[in-house]
Amino acid sequence: MARLTCTSLLAAVLFVSCCSAAIDPTAECKKEVLAKAPSIKAFLGSTLSVTDSSKNYTYDIGVCAAVGDSGSNVGVKQTNRTFPSKNWVVGRMNGTHVISRRDYVELEYFHGDPYSSHCKNARRTARIVFVCDPCRDRGELSVVEEMTTKMSESDNSHCFYMFEWPTSEVCYHSRLVICNKPGLSTGSIVVIIFLCLVLAYIVGGVLYKRFVLGAKGPEQLPHLFFWQHCGNLVADGCDFLCRSRAPSPVKYHLAGRGDDQLGVEESDDERDDNLLPM
C-alpha cells in the first residue's frame, strides 16, 4: 500500500512538471492580451531596445515575446551599458497582468530579479503603458522612470520600471483630433508660392523689356511708372498718418485795392488805417 502511494505521488509530480514545462509563457501572455486588450494586438511579438535618459542602461523589451538569452519567458531585461556583463531580468511573462482603460493599456510583467539594496529586496516589475496619441500609429518607446520606494513589506506597487509607448491604437474612437503632420504649414506654402511668383514676374519682365523692347537701366523693370506711382501714394499716406509737425497757420489780411497787382507791401499800421472810415 505504501509502495503504491509513493508511486502515485511520484507520477503526480512528474505529471505536474511536464504540464508546467509544456505551458508556453509567450502563448499565455498573448492569450491574456487578446482577451483583455485586443487594441494592442498589432504590438504582439514586437521586441526592441531603448536607452534611458541618463544613457546608463539599455532595456530589451518584448510584447509577449522573449528577449535576450536569459530564458524563454523573459519580457524585459536591463543591461548596464558600461559593464554589459551586468544585467537583470526586470519582468517575466509567466507573471503577466493586463489593464485596459479608456485611452491607455498597461502590460505588467512580474517576477523579475530581486533588488539588492532598493525596495527591501523585492522583485523587479516592469510596466509597459500604451498611451493614446491620435497623431501617431506607433510612436517611440521611452523609459519614463524607475520607482524604488516600497511603502510596506506587503506592498510592491511602488517599485517598478515604467515604459511609455504612444500609439493611436488605444485611443477612444469617438475622439476628434486634428493632427499637425510634420512638414511645411499652409502659411509657409503660400509665402513660398508668392515669392516664386514675384521672382518670376521681375525676371521675366526684365528679360522681355531688355531683349524685346531694348530698354536700359531702371527702365528694364516691369511696370516701372506704376510702381513709382504706388510708392508716391504710400509715401503720401505715411506722411498724412504719421507726421508729427503741425500745419502752418494761414494768415489772413486786408490790403488796399490793387496792392496785390502793384506789389506794394504795407505795414501793419497802414493795414489798420485802411479799415478806418474815411
mmCIF file of C-alpha atoms in Angstrom:
data_model
loop_
_atom_site.group_PDB
_atom_site.id
_atom_site.type_symbol
_atom_site.label_atom_id
_atom_site.label_comp_id
_atom_site.label_asym_id
_atom_site.label_seq_id
_atom_site.Cartn_x
_atom_site.Cartn_y
_atom_site.Cartn_z
ATOM 1 C CA MET A 1 0.000 0.000 0.000
ATOM 2 C CA ALA A 2 2.801 2.385 0.961
ATOM 3 C CA ARG A 3 4.664 1.417 -2.190
ATOM 4 C CA LEU A 4 1.610 2.249 -4.309
ATOM 5 C CA THR A 5 1.224 5.607 -2.565
ATOM 6 C CA CYS A 6 4.819 6.591 -3.289
ATOM 7 C CA THR A 7 4.463 5.507 -6.904
ATOM 8 C CA SER A 8 1.294 7.590 -7.298
ATOM 9 C CA LEU A 9 2.933 10.606 -5.698
ATOM 10 C CA LEU A 10 5.940 10.344 -7.991
ATOM 11 C CA ALA A 11 3.692 10.058 -11.032
ATOM 12 C CA ALA A 12 1.723 13.129 -9.941
ATOM 13 C CA VAL A 13 4.926 15.163 -9.519
ATOM 14 C CA LEU A 14 6.158 14.129 -12.952
ATOM 15 C CA PHE A 15 2.798 14.988 -14.488
ATOM 16 C CA VAL A 16 2.765 18.455 -12.941
ATOM 17 C CA SER A 17 6.357 19.057 -14.064
ATOM 18 C CA CYS A 18 5.565 18.001 -17.600
ATOM 19 C CA CYS A 19 2.483 20.203 -17.703
ATOM 20 C CA SER A 20 4.432 23.176 -16.363
ATOM 21 C CA ALA A 21 7.139 22.661 -18.965
ATOM 22 C CA ALA A 22 4.553 22.346 -21.693
ATOM 23 C CA ILE A 23 2.997 25.743 -20.885
ATOM 24 C CA ASP A 24 4.329 28.380 -23.246
ATOM 25 C CA PRO A 25 4.541 31.737 -21.388
ATOM 26 C CA THR A 26 4.567 33.615 -24.682
ATOM 27 C CA ALA A 27 1.325 31.994 -25.784
ATOM 28 C CA GLU A 28 -0.272 32.575 -22.395
ATOM 29 C CA CYS A 29 0.757 36.240 -22.492
ATOM 30 C CA LYS A 30 -0.734 36.717 -25.959
ATOM 31 C CA LYS A 31 -3.901 34.973 -24.874
ATOM 32 C CA GLU A 32 -4.370 37.319 -21.932
ATOM 33 C CA VAL A 33 -3.651 40.417 -24.025
ATOM 34 C CA LEU A 34 -6.135 39.408 -26.717
ATOM 35 C CA ALA A 35 -8.757 38.711 -24.061
ATOM 36 C CA LYS A 36 -8.356 41.990 -22.141
ATOM 37 C CA ALA A 37 -6.774 44.474 -24.560
ATOM 38 C CA PRO A 38 -7.247 43.485 -28.216
ATOM 39 C CA SER A 39 -6.453 47.052 -29.249
ATOM 40 C CA ILE A 40 -2.710 46.355 -28.931
ATOM 41 C CA LYS A 41 -2.716 43.096 -30.859
ATOM 42 C CA ALA A 42 -0.588 44.755 -33.559
ATOM 43 C CA PHE A 43 2.229 45.043 -30.993
ATOM 44 C CA LEU A 44 2.237 41.377 -30.030
ATOM 45 C CA GLY A 45 5.570 39.747 -30.799
ATOM 46 C CA SER A 46 7.411 43.081 -31.005
ATOM 47 C CA THR A 47 10.899 43.324 -29.494
ATOM 48 C CA LEU A 48 13.083 46.392 -29.297
ATOM 49 C CA SER A 49 15.769 48.099 -27.233
ATOM 50 C CA VAL A 50 15.610 51.505 -25.576
ATOM 51 C CA THR A 51 18.107 53.535 -23.545
ATOM 52 C CA ASP A 52 17.233 55.634 -20.509
ATOM 53 C CA SER A 53 17.748 59.399 -20.468
ATOM 54 C CA SER A 54 20.993 59.134 -18.477
ATOM 55 C CA LYS A 55 22.449 56.709 -21.059
ATOM 56 C CA ASN A 56 23.426 54.308 -18.278
ATOM 57 C CA TYR A 57 21.172 51.364 -19.043
ATOM 58 C CA THR A 58 19.696 49.627 -22.048
ATOM 59 C CA TYR A 59 16.377 47.821 -21.794
ATOM 60 C CA ASP A 60 15.406 44.943 -24.066
ATOM 61 C CA ILE A 61 11.623 44.834 -24.161
ATOM 62 C CA GLY A 62 9.264 42.330 -25.706
ATOM 63 C CA VAL A 63 5.493 42.487 -26.007
ATOM 64 C CA CYS A 64 4.612 38.881 -25.297
ATOM 65 C CA ALA A 65 7.941 37.958 -26.867
ATOM 66 C CA ALA A 66 11.128 36.657 -25.243
ATOM 67 C CA VAL A 67 14.181 38.905 -25.219
ATOM 68 C CA GLY A 68 17.842 38.131 -24.765
ATOM 69 C CA ASP A 69 19.242 34.740 -23.886
ATOM 70 C CA SER A 70 18.138 34.685 -20.253
ATOM 71 C CA GLY A 71 15.195 32.372 -20.887
ATOM 72 C CA SER A 72 12.101 31.950 -22.993
ATOM 73 C CA ASN A 73 9.867 33.801 -20.523
ATOM 74 C CA VAL A 74 11.901 36.996 -20.064
ATOM 75 C CA GLY A 75 9.846 40.005 -21.124
ATOM 76 C CA VAL A 76 12.116 42.879 -20.043
ATOM 77 C CA LYS A 77 15.851 42.828 -19.365
ATOM 78 C CA GLN A 78 18.080 45.634 -18.073
ATOM 79 C CA THR A 79 21.759 45.857 -19.098
ATOM 80 C CA ASN A 80 24.471 48.144 -17.782
ATOM 81 C CA ARG A 81 25.989 49.998 -20.763
ATOM 82 C CA THR A 82 29.372 50.401 -19.056
ATOM 83 C CA PHE A 83 29.570 46.786 -17.893
ATOM 84 C CA PRO A 84 27.423 44.710 -20.290
ATOM 85 C CA SER A 85 28.005 41.590 -18.226
ATOM 86 C CA LYS A 86 25.839 43.129 -15.528
ATOM 87 C CA ASN A 87 22.205 42.583 -16.451
ATOM 88 C CA TRP A 88 18.970 41.913 -14.627
ATOM 89 C CA VAL A 89 15.614 40.480 -15.518
ATOM 90 C CA VAL A 90 13.022 43.178 -14.872
ATOM 91 C CA GLY A 91 9.942 41.106 -15.669
ATOM 92 C CA ARG A 92 8.919 37.644 -16.833
ATOM 93 C CA MET A 93 5.958 36.658 -18.944
ATOM 94 C CA ASN A 94 4.852 33.888 -16.611
ATOM 95 C CA GLY A 95 3.653 36.703 -14.377
ATOM 96 C CA THR A 96 1.659 38.880 -16.776
ATOM 97 C CA HIS A 97 -1.132 41.276 -15.894
ATOM 98 C CA VAL A 98 -3.095 43.427 -18.354
ATOM 99 C CA ILE A 99 -5.144 46.535 -17.539
ATOM 100 C CA SER A 100 -7.242 48.135 -20.256
ATOM 101 C CA ARG A 101 -8.785 51.556 -19.759
ATOM 102 C CA ARG A 102 -10.040 54.348 -21.985
ATOM 103 C CA ASP A 103 -7.074 55.809 -23.887
ATOM 104 C CA TYR A 104 -4.422 53.555 -22.352
ATOM 105 C CA VAL A 105 -3.438 49.925 -21.838
ATOM 106 C CA GLU A 106 -0.956 48.701 -19.258
ATOM 107 C CA LEU A 107 1.011 45.476 -19.697
ATOM 108 C CA GLU A 108 2.732 44.444 -16.495
ATOM 109 C CA TYR A 109 5.425 41.784 -16.035
ATOM 110 C CA PHE A 110 6.160 40.434 -12.560
ATOM 111 C CA HIS A 111 8.749 38.000 -11.087
ATOM 112 C CA GLY A 112 11.862 39.962 -12.058
ATOM 113 C CA ASP A 113 15.206 39.615 -10.299
ATOM 114 C CA PRO A 114 15.182 40.891 -6.693
ATOM 115 C CA TYR A 115 16.728 44.250 -5.843
ATOM 116 C CA SER A 116 19.997 44.103 -3.971
ATOM 117 C CA SER A 117 19.520 47.318 -1.987
ATOM 118 C CA HIS A 118 16.287 49.026 -3.074
ATOM 119 C CA CYS A 119 12.682 48.239 -2.224
ATOM 120 C CA LYS A 120 13.687 45.967 0.640
ATOM 121 C CA ASN A 121 14.895 43.282 -1.779
ATOM 122 C CA ALA A 122 11.547 42.995 -3.534
ATOM 123 C CA ARG A 123 11.412 41.565 -7.048
ATOM 124 C CA ARG A 124 11.563 43.888 -10.016
ATOM 125 C CA THR A 125 8.422 44.669 -12.000
ATOM 126 C CA ALA A 126 8.008 46.166 -15.489
ATOM 127 C CA ARG A 127 5.054 48.249 -16.633
ATOM 128 C CA ILE A 128 4.646 48.972 -20.339
ATOM 129 C CA VAL A 129 1.958 51.619 -20.774
ATOM 130 C CA PHE A 130 0.446 52.137 -24.215
ATOM 131 C CA VAL A 131 -0.915 55.707 -24.147
ATOM 132 C CA CYS A 132 -3.212 57.386 -26.641
ATOM 133 C CA ASP A 133 -1.572 59.570 -29.265
ATOM 134 C CA PRO A 134 -4.054 60.088 -32.102
ATOM 135 C CA CYS A 135 -1.372 61.509 -34.377
ATOM 136 C CA ARG A 136 0.979 58.510 -34.307
ATOM 137 C CA ASP A 137 0.199 54.923 -35.236
ATOM 138 C CA ARG A 138 3.270 53.678 -33.395
ATOM 139 C CA GLY A 139 5.462 56.215 -31.623
ATOM 140 C CA GLU A 140 8.801 55.732 -29.917
ATOM 141 C CA LEU A 141 9.047 53.664 -26.771
ATOM 142 C CA SER A 142 10.666 55.577 -23.905
ATOM 143 C CA VAL A 143 11.782 54.953 -20.335
ATOM 144 C CA VAL A 144 9.649 57.063 -18.012
ATOM 145 C CA GLU A 145 11.068 56.284 -14.578
ATOM 146 C CA GLU A 146 12.190 53.669 -12.091
ATOM 147 C CA MET A 147 10.280 53.753 -8.836
ATOM 148 C CA THR A 148 12.220 52.339 -5.892
ATOM 149 C CA THR A 149 10.123 53.376 -2.906
ATOM 150 C CA LYS A 150 8.474 50.475 -1.148
ATOM 151 C CA MET A 151 5.691 51.586 1.158
ATOM 152 C CA SER A 152 5.487 48.406 3.236
ATOM 153 C CA GLU A 153 6.601 44.781 3.330
ATOM 154 C CA SER A 154 3.459 43.606 1.555
ATOM 155 C CA ASP A 155 3.169 46.499 -0.904
ATOM 156 C CA ASN A 156 5.251 46.218 -4.072
ATOM 157 C CA SER A 157 3.103 48.584 -6.136
ATOM 158 C CA HIS A 158 5.580 51.435 -5.707
ATOM 159 C CA CYS A 159 8.616 49.535 -7.001
ATOM 160 C CA PHE A 160 8.582 49.189 -10.768
ATOM 161 C CA TYR A 161 10.111 50.263 -14.074
ATOM 162 C CA MET A 162 7.712 52.241 -16.256
ATOM 163 C CA PHE A 163 7.902 52.442 -20.036
ATOM 164 C CA GLU A 164 5.616 54.519 -22.254
ATOM 165 C CA TRP A 165 4.626 53.704 -25.819
ATOM 166 C CA PRO A 166 2.399 56.264 -27.598
ATOM 167 C CA THR A 167 0.015 54.899 -30.204
ATOM 168 C CA SER A 168 -3.316 55.683 -31.804
ATOM 169 C CA GLU A 169 -4.428 52.063 -31.403
ATOM 170 C CA VAL A 170 -5.640 52.632 -27.843
ATOM 171 C CA CYS A 171 -7.446 55.929 -28.471
ATOM 172 C CA TYR A 172 -11.156 56.165 -27.903
ATOM 173 C CA HIS A 173 -12.626 56.046 -31.404
ATOM 174 C CA SER A 174 -15.075 58.912 -30.955
ATOM 175 C CA ARG A 175 -12.288 61.394 -30.244
ATOM 176 C CA LEU A 176 -11.916 64.007 -32.977
ATOM 177 C CA VAL A 177 -8.428 65.449 -33.198
ATOM 178 C CA ILE A 178 -6.718 67.445 -35.936
ATOM 179 C CA CYS A 179 -3.134 66.293 -36.173
ATOM 180 C CA ASN A 180 -0.363 68.567 -37.307
ATOM 181 C CA LYS A 181 1.621 66.411 -39.656
ATOM 182 C CA PRO A 182 5.349 67.131 -39.922
ATOM 183 C CA GLY A 183 6.276 69.412 -42.803
ATOM 184 C CA LEU A 184 5.521 72.896 -44.080
ATOM 185 C CA SER A 185 2.425 74.672 -42.819
ATOM 186 C CA THR A 186 -0.196 76.184 -45.115
ATOM 187 C CA GLY A 187 1.068 79.687 -44.448
ATOM 188 C CA SER A 188 4.634 78.715 -45.343
ATOM 189 C CA ILE A 189 3.487 77.179 -48.625
ATOM 190 C CA VAL A 190 1.520 80.323 -49.523
ATOM 191 C CA VAL A 191 4.537 82.556 -48.795
ATOM 192 C CA ILE A 192 6.847 80.375 -50.889
ATOM 193 C CA ILE A 193 4.435 80.421 -53.828
ATOM 194 C CA PHE A 194 4.054 84.200 -53.566
ATOM 195 C CA LEU A 195 7.829 84.760 -53.537
ATOM 196 C CA CYS A 196 8.259 82.463 -56.545
ATOM 197 C CA LEU A 197 5.613 84.416 -58.494
ATOM 198 C CA VAL A 198 7.252 87.749 -57.620
ATOM 199 C CA LEU A 199 10.643 86.466 -58.712
ATOM 200 C CA ALA A 200 9.234 85.113 -61.971
ATOM 201 C CA TYR A 201 7.469 88.446 -62.608
ATOM 202 C CA ILE A 202 10.633 90.506 -62.084
ATOM 203 C CA VAL A 203 12.978 88.225 -64.028
ATOM 204 C CA GLY A 204 10.525 87.709 -66.884
ATOM 205 C CA GLY A 205 9.745 91.423 -67.120
ATOM 206 C CA VAL A 206 13.402 92.449 -67.155
ATOM 207 C CA LEU A 207 14.273 89.933 -69.862
ATOM 208 C CA TYR A 208 11.320 90.986 -72.011
ATOM 209 C CA LYS A 209 11.966 94.730 -71.781
ATOM 210 C CA ARG A 210 15.705 94.344 -72.291
ATOM 211 C CA PHE A 211 15.817 91.968 -75.247
ATOM 212 C CA VAL A 212 12.453 92.705 -76.901
ATOM 213 C CA LEU A 213 11.912 96.399 -76.213
ATOM 214 C CA GLY A 214 15.589 97.324 -75.875
ATOM 215 C CA ALA A 215 15.195 99.064 -72.524
ATOM 216 C CA LYS A 216 18.254 100.047 -70.498
ATOM 217 C CA GLY A 217 18.909 100.804 -66.828
ATOM 218 C CA PRO A 218 15.927 101.203 -64.496
ATOM 219 C CA GLU A 219 13.591 101.194 -67.495
ATOM 220 C CA GLN A 220 14.075 97.431 -67.654
ATOM 221 C CA LEU A 221 11.936 96.940 -64.558
ATOM 222 C CA PRO A 222 8.394 95.875 -65.494
ATOM 223 C CA HIS A 223 5.668 98.496 -64.970
ATOM 224 C CA LEU A 224 8.169 100.977 -63.553
ATOM 225 C CA PHE A 225 5.838 104.005 -63.699
ATOM 226 C CA PHE A 226 3.071 102.078 -61.915
ATOM 227 C CA TRP A 227 5.340 101.049 -59.024
ATOM 228 C CA GLN A 228 6.768 104.567 -58.734
ATOM 229 C CA HIS A 229 3.260 105.959 -58.541
ATOM 230 C CA CYS A 230 2.367 103.392 -55.889
ATOM 231 C CA GLY A 231 5.451 104.415 -53.951
ATOM 232 C CA ASN A 232 4.392 108.041 -54.033
ATOM 233 C CA LEU A 233 0.927 107.149 -52.809
ATOM 234 C CA VAL A 234 2.389 105.115 -49.962
ATOM 235 C CA ALA A 235 4.704 107.974 -49.016
ATOM 236 C CA ASP A 236 1.803 110.442 -49.022
ATOM 237 C CA GLY A 237 -0.264 108.131 -46.860
ATOM 238 C CA CYS A 238 2.566 107.682 -44.355
ATOM 239 C CA ASP A 239 3.126 111.436 -44.251
ATOM 240 C CA PHE A 240 -0.561 112.030 -43.628
ATOM 241 C CA LEU A 241 -0.877 109.417 -40.875
ATOM 242 C CA CYS A 242 2.477 109.618 -39.165
ATOM 243 C CA ARG A 243 3.704 113.250 -39.443
ATOM 244 C CA SER A 244 4.291 114.958 -36.115
ATOM 245 C CA ARG A 245 4.691 118.617 -37.157
ATOM 246 C CA ALA A 246 1.623 120.888 -37.009
ATOM 247 C CA PRO A 247 0.432 122.519 -40.235
ATOM 248 C CA SER A 248 1.472 126.178 -40.772
ATOM 249 C CA PRO A 249 -1.280 128.642 -39.760
ATOM 250 C CA VAL A 250 -2.956 130.548 -42.552
ATOM 251 C CA LYS A 251 -2.620 134.359 -42.267
ATOM 252 C CA TYR A 252 -5.478 136.491 -43.446
ATOM 253 C CA HIS A 253 -5.094 140.247 -44.056
ATOM 254 C CA LEU A 254 -6.887 143.058 -45.784
ATOM 255 C CA ALA A 255 -4.991 145.333 -48.062
ATOM 256 C CA GLY A 256 -5.794 148.222 -50.304
ATOM 257 C CA ARG A 257 -7.370 147.614 -53.646
ATOM 258 C CA GLY A 258 -4.836 146.873 -56.293
ATOM 259 C CA ASP A 259 -1.936 146.402 -53.867
ATOM 260 C CA ASP A 260 -1.503 142.782 -54.890
ATOM 261 C CA GLN A 261 -1.179 143.742 -58.524
ATOM 262 C CA LEU A 262 1.252 146.540 -57.803
ATOM 263 C CA GLY A 263 3.351 144.541 -55.411
ATOM 264 C CA VAL A 264 3.057 147.155 -52.683
ATOM 265 C CA GLU A 265 3.919 145.921 -49.209
ATOM 266 C CA GLU A 266 2.084 147.548 -46.316
ATOM 267 C CA SER A 267 2.925 147.665 -42.677
ATOM 268 C CA ASP A 268 0.503 146.553 -40.000
ATOM 269 C CA ASP A 269 -0.345 150.189 -39.110
ATOM 270 C CA GLU A 270 -1.158 151.011 -42.714
ATOM 271 C CA ARG A 271 -3.408 147.977 -42.937
ATOM 272 C CA ASP A 272 -5.253 149.138 -39.839
ATOM 273 C CA ASP A 273 -5.714 152.595 -41.361
ATOM 274 C CA ASN A 274 -7.389 151.065 -44.359
ATOM 275 C CA LEU A 275 -10.040 149.647 -42.058
ATOM 276 C CA LEU A 276 -10.936 153.110 -40.541
ATOM 277 C CA PRO A 277 -13.865 155.061 -42.014
ATOM 278 C CA MET A 278 -12.972 157.999 -44.230
#
